[in-house]
XYZ file of C-alpha atoms in Angstrom:
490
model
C 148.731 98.236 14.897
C 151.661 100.733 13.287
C 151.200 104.190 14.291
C 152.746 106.946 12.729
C 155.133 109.112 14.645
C 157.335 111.788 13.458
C 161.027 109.560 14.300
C 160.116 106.543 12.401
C 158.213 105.891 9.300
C 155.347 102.872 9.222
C 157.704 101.425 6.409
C 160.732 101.603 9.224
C 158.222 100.160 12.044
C 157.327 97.306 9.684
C 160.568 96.101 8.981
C 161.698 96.194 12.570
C 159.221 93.888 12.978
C 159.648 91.290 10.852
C 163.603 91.964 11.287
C 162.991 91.096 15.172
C 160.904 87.833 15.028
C 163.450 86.489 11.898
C 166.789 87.631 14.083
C 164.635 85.871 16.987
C 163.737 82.718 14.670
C 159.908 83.374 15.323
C 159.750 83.457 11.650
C 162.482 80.764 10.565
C 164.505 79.970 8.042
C 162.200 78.748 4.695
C 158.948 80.769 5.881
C 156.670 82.490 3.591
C 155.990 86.010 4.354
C 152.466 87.726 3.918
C 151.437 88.653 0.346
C 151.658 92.346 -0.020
C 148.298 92.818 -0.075
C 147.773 90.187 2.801
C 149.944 92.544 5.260
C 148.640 95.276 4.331
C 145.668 94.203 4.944
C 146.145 92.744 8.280
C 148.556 95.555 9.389
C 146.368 98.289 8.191
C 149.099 100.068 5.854
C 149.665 100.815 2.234
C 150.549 98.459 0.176
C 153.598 100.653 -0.728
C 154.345 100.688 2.673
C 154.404 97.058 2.811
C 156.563 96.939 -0.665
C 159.216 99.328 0.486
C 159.641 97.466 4.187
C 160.103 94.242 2.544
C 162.830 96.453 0.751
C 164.348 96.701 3.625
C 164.380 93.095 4.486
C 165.854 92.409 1.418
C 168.762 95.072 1.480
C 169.393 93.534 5.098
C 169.931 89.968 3.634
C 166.984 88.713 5.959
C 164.526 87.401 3.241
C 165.032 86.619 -0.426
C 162.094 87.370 -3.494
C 161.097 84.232 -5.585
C 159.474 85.146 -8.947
C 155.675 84.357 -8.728
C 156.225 82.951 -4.943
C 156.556 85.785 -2.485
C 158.833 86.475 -0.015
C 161.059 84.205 2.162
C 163.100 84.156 5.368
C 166.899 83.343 4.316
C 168.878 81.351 7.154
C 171.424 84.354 7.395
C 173.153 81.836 9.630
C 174.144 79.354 7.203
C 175.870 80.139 4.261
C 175.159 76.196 2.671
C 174.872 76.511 -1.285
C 171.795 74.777 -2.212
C 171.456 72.012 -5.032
C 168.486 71.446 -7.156
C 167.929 68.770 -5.382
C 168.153 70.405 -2.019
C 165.502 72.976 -3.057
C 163.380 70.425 -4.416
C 163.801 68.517 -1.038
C 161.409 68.155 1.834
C 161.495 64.992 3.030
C 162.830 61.759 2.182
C 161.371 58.071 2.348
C 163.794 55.128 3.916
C 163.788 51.234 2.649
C 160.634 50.931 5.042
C 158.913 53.581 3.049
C 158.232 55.375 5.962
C 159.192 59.378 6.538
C 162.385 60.444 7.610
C 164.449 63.929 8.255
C 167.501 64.816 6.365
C 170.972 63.987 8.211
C 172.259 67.647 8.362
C 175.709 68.305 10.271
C 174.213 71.632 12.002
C 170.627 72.199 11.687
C 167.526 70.782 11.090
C 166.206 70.862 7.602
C 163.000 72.852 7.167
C 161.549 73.290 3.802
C 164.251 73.001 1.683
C 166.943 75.374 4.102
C 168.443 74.679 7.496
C 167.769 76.154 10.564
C 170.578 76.654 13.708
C 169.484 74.183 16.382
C 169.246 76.715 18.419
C 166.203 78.425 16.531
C 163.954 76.353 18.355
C 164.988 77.285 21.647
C 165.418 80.785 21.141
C 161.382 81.088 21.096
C 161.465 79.444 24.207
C 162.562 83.123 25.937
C 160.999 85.707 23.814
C 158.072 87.610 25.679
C 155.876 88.632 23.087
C 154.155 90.798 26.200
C 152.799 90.652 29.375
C 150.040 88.543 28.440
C 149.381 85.198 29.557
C 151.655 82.702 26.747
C 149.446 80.024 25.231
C 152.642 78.684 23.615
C 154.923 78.544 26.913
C 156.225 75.070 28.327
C 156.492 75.487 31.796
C 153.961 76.824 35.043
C 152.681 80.570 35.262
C 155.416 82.388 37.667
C 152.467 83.284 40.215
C 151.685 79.097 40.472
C 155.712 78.778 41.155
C 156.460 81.431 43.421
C 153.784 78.694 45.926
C 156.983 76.907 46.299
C 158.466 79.172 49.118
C 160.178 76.083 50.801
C 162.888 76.219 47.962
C 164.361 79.485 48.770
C 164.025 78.796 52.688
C 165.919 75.788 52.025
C 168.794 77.538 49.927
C 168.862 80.101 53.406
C 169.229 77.230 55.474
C 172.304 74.944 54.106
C 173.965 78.904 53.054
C 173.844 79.626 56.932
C 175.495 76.186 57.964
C 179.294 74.417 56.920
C 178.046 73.184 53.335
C 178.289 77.131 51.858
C 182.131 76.918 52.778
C 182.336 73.192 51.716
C 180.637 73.489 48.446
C 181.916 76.580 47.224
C 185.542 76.058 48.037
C 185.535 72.690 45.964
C 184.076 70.935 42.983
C 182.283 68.759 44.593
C 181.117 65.355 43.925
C 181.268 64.011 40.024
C 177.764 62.037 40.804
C 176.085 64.528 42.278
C 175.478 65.574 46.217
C 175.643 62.199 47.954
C 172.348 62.983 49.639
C 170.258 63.991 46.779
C 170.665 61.049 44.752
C 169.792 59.093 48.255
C 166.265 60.603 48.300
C 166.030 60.157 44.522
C 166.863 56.798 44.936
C 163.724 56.887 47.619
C 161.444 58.858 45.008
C 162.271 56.562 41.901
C 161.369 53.157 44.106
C 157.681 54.797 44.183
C 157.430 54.552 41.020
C 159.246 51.144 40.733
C 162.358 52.108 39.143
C 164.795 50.276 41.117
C 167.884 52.522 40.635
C 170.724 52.906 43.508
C 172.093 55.937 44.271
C 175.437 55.012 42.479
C 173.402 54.506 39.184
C 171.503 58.308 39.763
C 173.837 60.938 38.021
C 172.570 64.963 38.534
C 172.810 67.363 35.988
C 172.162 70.694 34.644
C 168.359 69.816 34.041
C 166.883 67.435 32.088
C 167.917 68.370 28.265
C 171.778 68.095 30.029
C 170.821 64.711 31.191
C 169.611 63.994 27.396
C 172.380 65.488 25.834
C 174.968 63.483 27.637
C 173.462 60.125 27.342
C 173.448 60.915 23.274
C 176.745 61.846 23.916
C 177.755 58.631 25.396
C 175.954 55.914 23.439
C 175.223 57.459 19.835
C 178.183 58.986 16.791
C 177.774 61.142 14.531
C 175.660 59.408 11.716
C 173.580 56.693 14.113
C 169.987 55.956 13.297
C 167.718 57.648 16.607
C 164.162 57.122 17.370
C 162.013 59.467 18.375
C 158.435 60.150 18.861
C 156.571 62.609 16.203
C 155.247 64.812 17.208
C 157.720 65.434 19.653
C 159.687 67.318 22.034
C 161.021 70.166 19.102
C 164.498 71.244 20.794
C 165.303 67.199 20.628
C 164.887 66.789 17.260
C 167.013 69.753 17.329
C 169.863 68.415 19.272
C 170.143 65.322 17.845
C 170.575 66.649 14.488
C 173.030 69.309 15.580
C 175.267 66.505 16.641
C 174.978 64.824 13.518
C 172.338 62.074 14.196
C 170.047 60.393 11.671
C 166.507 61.343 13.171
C 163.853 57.929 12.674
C 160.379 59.982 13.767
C 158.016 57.376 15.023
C 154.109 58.159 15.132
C 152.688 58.401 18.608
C 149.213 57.346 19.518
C 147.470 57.044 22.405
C 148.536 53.802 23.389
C 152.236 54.843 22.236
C 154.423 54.769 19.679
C 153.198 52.816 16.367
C 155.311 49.431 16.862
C 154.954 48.832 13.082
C 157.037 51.552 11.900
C 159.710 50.848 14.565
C 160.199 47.127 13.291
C 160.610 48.540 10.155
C 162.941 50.974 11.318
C 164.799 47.515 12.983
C 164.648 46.653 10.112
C 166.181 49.131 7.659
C 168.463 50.959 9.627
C 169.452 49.046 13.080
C 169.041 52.248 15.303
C 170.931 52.212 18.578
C 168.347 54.417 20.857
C 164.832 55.386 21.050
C 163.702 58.583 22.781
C 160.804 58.324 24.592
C 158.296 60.175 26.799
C 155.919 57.483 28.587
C 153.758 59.752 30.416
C 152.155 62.913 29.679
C 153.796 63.180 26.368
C 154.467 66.492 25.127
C 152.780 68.132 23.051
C 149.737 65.102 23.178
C 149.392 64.366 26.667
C 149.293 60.305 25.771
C 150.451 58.104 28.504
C 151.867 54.648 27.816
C 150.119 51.423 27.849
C 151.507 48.329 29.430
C 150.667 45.893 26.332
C 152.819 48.712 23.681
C 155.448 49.004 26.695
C 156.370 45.525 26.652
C 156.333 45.037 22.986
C 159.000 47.890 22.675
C 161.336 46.344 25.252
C 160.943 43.237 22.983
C 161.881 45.182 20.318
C 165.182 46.957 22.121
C 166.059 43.292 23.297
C 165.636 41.592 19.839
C 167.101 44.652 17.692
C 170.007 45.340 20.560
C 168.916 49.101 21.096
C 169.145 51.277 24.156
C 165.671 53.451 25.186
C 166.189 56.812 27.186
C 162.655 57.661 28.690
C 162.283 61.110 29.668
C 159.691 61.349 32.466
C 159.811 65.315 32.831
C 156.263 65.603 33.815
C 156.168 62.669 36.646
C 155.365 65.551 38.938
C 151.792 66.203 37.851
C 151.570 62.321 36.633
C 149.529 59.425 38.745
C 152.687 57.610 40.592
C 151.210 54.218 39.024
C 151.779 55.442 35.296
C 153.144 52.524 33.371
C 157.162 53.292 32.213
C 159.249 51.661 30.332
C 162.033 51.605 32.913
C 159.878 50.410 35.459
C 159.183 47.190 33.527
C 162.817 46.610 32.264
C 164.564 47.380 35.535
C 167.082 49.933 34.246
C 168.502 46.733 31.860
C 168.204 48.742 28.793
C 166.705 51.635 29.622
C 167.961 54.760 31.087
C 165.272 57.240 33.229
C 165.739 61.213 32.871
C 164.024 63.707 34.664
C 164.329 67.335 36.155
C 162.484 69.755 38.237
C 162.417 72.897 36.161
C 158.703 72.295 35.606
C 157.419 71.983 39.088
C 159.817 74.287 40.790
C 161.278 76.618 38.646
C 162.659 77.015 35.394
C 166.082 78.458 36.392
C 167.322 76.179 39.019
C 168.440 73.850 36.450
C 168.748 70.247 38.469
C 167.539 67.386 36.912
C 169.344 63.733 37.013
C 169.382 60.797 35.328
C 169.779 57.102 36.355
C 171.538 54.189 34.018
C 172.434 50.408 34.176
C 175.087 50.035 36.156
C 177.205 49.031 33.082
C 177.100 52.205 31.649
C 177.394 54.930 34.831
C 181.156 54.957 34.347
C 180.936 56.089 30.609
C 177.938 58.677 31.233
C 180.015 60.359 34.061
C 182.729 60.601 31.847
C 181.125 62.652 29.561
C 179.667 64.611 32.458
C 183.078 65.669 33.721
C 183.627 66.332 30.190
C 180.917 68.897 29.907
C 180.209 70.849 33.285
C 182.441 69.009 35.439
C 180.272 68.958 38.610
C 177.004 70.715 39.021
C 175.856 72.774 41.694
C 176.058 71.601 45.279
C 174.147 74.203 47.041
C 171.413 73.755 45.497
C 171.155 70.494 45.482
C 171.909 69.911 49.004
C 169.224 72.560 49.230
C 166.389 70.021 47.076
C 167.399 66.615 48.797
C 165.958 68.831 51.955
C 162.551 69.548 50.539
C 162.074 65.921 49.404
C 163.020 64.784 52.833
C 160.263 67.048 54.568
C 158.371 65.812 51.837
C 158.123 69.629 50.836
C 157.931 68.496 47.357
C 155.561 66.145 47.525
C 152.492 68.373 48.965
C 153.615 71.284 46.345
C 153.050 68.604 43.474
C 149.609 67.457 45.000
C 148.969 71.689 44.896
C 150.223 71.951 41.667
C 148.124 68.673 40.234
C 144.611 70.166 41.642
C 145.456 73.237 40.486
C 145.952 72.020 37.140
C 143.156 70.058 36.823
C 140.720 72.803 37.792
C 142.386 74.880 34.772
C 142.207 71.945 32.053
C 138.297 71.687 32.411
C 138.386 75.385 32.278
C 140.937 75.695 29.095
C 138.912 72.735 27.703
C 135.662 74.446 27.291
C 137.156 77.684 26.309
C 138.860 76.163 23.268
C 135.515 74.113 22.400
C 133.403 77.404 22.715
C 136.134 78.871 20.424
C 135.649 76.151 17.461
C 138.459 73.844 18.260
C 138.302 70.004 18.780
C 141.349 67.829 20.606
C 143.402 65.661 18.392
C 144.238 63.776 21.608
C 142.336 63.690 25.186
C 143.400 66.404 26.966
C 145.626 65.258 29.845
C 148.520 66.584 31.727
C 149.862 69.896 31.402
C 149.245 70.531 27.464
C 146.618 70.345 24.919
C 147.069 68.704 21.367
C 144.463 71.535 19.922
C 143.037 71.120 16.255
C 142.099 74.742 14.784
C 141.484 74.067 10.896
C 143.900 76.671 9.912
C 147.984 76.986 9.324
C 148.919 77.786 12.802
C 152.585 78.788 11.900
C 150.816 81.736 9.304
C 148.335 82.342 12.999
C 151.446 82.476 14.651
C 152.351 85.498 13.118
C 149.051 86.916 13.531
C 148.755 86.304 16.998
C 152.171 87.892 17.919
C 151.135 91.329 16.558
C 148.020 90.577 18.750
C 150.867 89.881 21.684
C 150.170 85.969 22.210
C 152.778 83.171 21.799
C 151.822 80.025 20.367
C 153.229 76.957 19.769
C 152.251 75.957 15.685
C 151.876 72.730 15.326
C 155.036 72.077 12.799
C 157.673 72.551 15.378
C 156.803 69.673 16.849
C 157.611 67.216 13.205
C 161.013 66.596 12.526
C 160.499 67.958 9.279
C 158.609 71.433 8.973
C 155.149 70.901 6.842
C 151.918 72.924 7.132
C 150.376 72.403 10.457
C 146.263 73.025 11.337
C 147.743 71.741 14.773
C 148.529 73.775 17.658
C 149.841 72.761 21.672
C 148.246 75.122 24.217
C 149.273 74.942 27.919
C 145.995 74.419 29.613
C 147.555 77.002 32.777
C 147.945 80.400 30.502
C 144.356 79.326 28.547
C 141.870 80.060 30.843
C 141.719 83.594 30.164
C 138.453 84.094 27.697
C 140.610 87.313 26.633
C 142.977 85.015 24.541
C 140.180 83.117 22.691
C 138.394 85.889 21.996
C 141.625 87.399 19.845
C 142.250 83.677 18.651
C 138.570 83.515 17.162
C 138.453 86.511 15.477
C 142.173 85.974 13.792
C 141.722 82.811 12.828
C 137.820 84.190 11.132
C 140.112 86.448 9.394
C 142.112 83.293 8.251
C 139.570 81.298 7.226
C 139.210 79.287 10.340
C 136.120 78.541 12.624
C 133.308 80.527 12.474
């Protein structure tokens, strides 16, 4: 709660506030702020107070008054004169009469204004405290710093010839020879039959994404993706000027009906795709819809990029699309941020031969090389299969705080709109998780709302908890009696 103090005013303390989360695009572009008697209610303030902070805001150019609405974040960023028609606009319907997102040339449209593609990420690194996240994407710091091998690794190839070697040149376009050897080893497990001349390493996994857009896609193509979905792709794509085609994803995978349609309509040239584990649902593929979509991709002459980020903590027998095609038209991306660390930054991808030449290209383009070191450094801990008994660690450890996260969040009043599975849970709460959002960050908690993960920002009861920073009854004690407050479970 505000406190009074004799430097700075509760009207002063309430503006920094909401100054910091807009600035920090925890409140984006297009959101509604709190009635003034709402805040004041939930920040325990005047209602004066509340009117002369949102002052403030105004005065600031942060948030604009519409008569009889409220109060709403302005994107400060983007100076875009609106139509009617714009302001009118929140999503459109194609031929197929199926939703679709605006084009936009910079940001993502969200409720009638545009967002920077970065506002998505930017959440990704704000701390609302100490607390454990709910919202976070990646392992608790305590479950990474297990992997102790990774740093003993880095001390051992620093101490020998490849420190000189690999900082006193580029180094290899591909990647270190001998990393994409034992990813060439790692990738027949799971039946991908890639050499190491079609494995490319990169700056982690959204790199890998980024240049095989890059490479196969100009600005204006038709794209694929699942909804809901990844939230920084949708992103991305749209920053570089794609057409975004969201596809529903069930359990079984994406709905097949609406991508013939798509076919259809608008001849897309790629499909996005997380097989296994998908974030935020935790699906995994079946074989049946797998084969139908490579049917579709060979019939409709369209490329598929799957990203298999969470492979680590996945069974090895996990059906994937690039498994069953053979790398033909498919093209396998993956990383190790999420079972190692978030910073080391190496993830790869691998391609049909025919295309390798192009997506180094645009590589070289880019970053040039990546890091050596450390991935001389990684091709060691697969090789002394390092890796491989941290990821068994990792998986047990998960699973013991899923059944644990699980019941929590059903004691709290909260059902699954999917099976919980993998790392995240696809929560349903019965109230606007973006407005709980806010709530919960005065409260210190991160979530992630439901709507970031649509193409197109709507109201969202939705919410994706990571089942490794939920098993502290702490959290769902302050997410039961905020969302009471809001209407929600009782």
């Amino acid at each position: 709660m505000l406190t009074r103090t004799p430097e700075r005013t509760l009207t002063e303390q309430l503006a920094e506030r909401f100054a910091e989360r807009i600035r920090s695009r925890l409140l984006p572009a297009g959101a509604r702020l709190p009635s003034v008697r709402e805040c004041a209610r939930q920040q325990g303030v005047s209602p004066y107070t509340v009117v002369a902070a949102y002052d403030q805001l105004l005065a600031q150019g942060l948030v604009e008054a519409r008569r009889q609405r409220g109060f709403y974040v302005r994107d400060y960023l983007q100076k875009v004169p609106e139509t009617p028609a714009d302001q009118a606009h929140v999503a459109i319907k194609n031929e197929a009469d199926v939703p679709v997102s605006p084009l936009g040339t910079i940001g993502v449209r969200m409720s009638g204004s545009q967002i920077n593609a970065t506002a998505l990420i930017r959440g990704m690194f704000h701390q609302a405290s100490n607390k454990p996240q709910p919202g976070t994407g990646v392992f608790p710091p305590d479950w990474l710093e297990e992997a102790r091998f990774m740093p003993a690794a880095v001390r051992k190839i620093t101490a020998s010839r490849a420190l000189q070697d690999g900082s006193l040149s580029y180094g290899e376009p591909m990647g270190d020879a001998g990393l994409r050897q034992a990813l060439s080893r790692r990738l027949a497990a799971l039946n991908v039959p890639a050499r190491p001349e079609q494995i490319m390493t990169t700056v982690g996994a959204t790199h890998a994404l980024d240049i095989v857009s890059r490479t196969l896609l100009k600005a204006g193509d038709p794209v694929m993706v699942e909804e809901p979905g990844w939230s920084v792709e949708f992103a991305r794509l749209v920053a570089l000027g794609m057409r975004v085609l969201p596809v529903p994803r069930g359990p079984d995978g994406p709905d097949l009906a609406v991508m013939a349609r798509y076919c259809e309509a608008h001849a897309p040239k790629l499909f996005v795709s997380v097989s296994v584990l998908h974030n935020p649902t935790g699906y995994s593929l079946s074989p049946g819809s797998a084969h139908q979509i490579l049917q579709l991709a060979q019939q409709h002459d369209f490329h598929i990029v799957e990203d298999d980020t969470y492979s680590h903590i996945a069974p090895d027998h996990a059906t994937r699309l690039t498994a069953l095609d053979g790398l033909r038209r498919t093209i396998y991306v993956n990383g190790f941020a999420k079972i190692l660390a978030p910073n080391w930054r190496v993830g790869y991808l691998a391609a049909p031969p025919d295309l390798v030449e192009r997506m180094l290209d645009t590589k070289l383009l880019s970053t040039l090389t990546t890091p050596s070191i450390l991935e001389k450094a990684l091709a060691l801990c697969i090789d002394q299969g390092q890796l491989r008994r941290h990821a068994e660690r990792m998986r047990l450890r998960l699973a013991q705080a899923r059944s644990r996260s699980v019941q929590l969040a059903l004691d709290a009043g909260c059902t699954f709109a999917a099976e919980p599975a993998g790392m995240f849970g696809w929560v349903e709460t019965g109230v606007d998780t973006d407005m709980l959002a806010q709530r919960l960050l005065d409260e210190g908690y991160l979530i992630a709302p439901g709507a970031l993960f649509h193409a197109t920002r709507q109201p969202c009861t939705l919410m994706r908890i990571n089942f490794t920073t939920t098993q502290n009854v702490a959290f769902w004690r302050v997410w039961s009696r905020v969302a009471r407050e809001a209407g929600g479970p009782r």
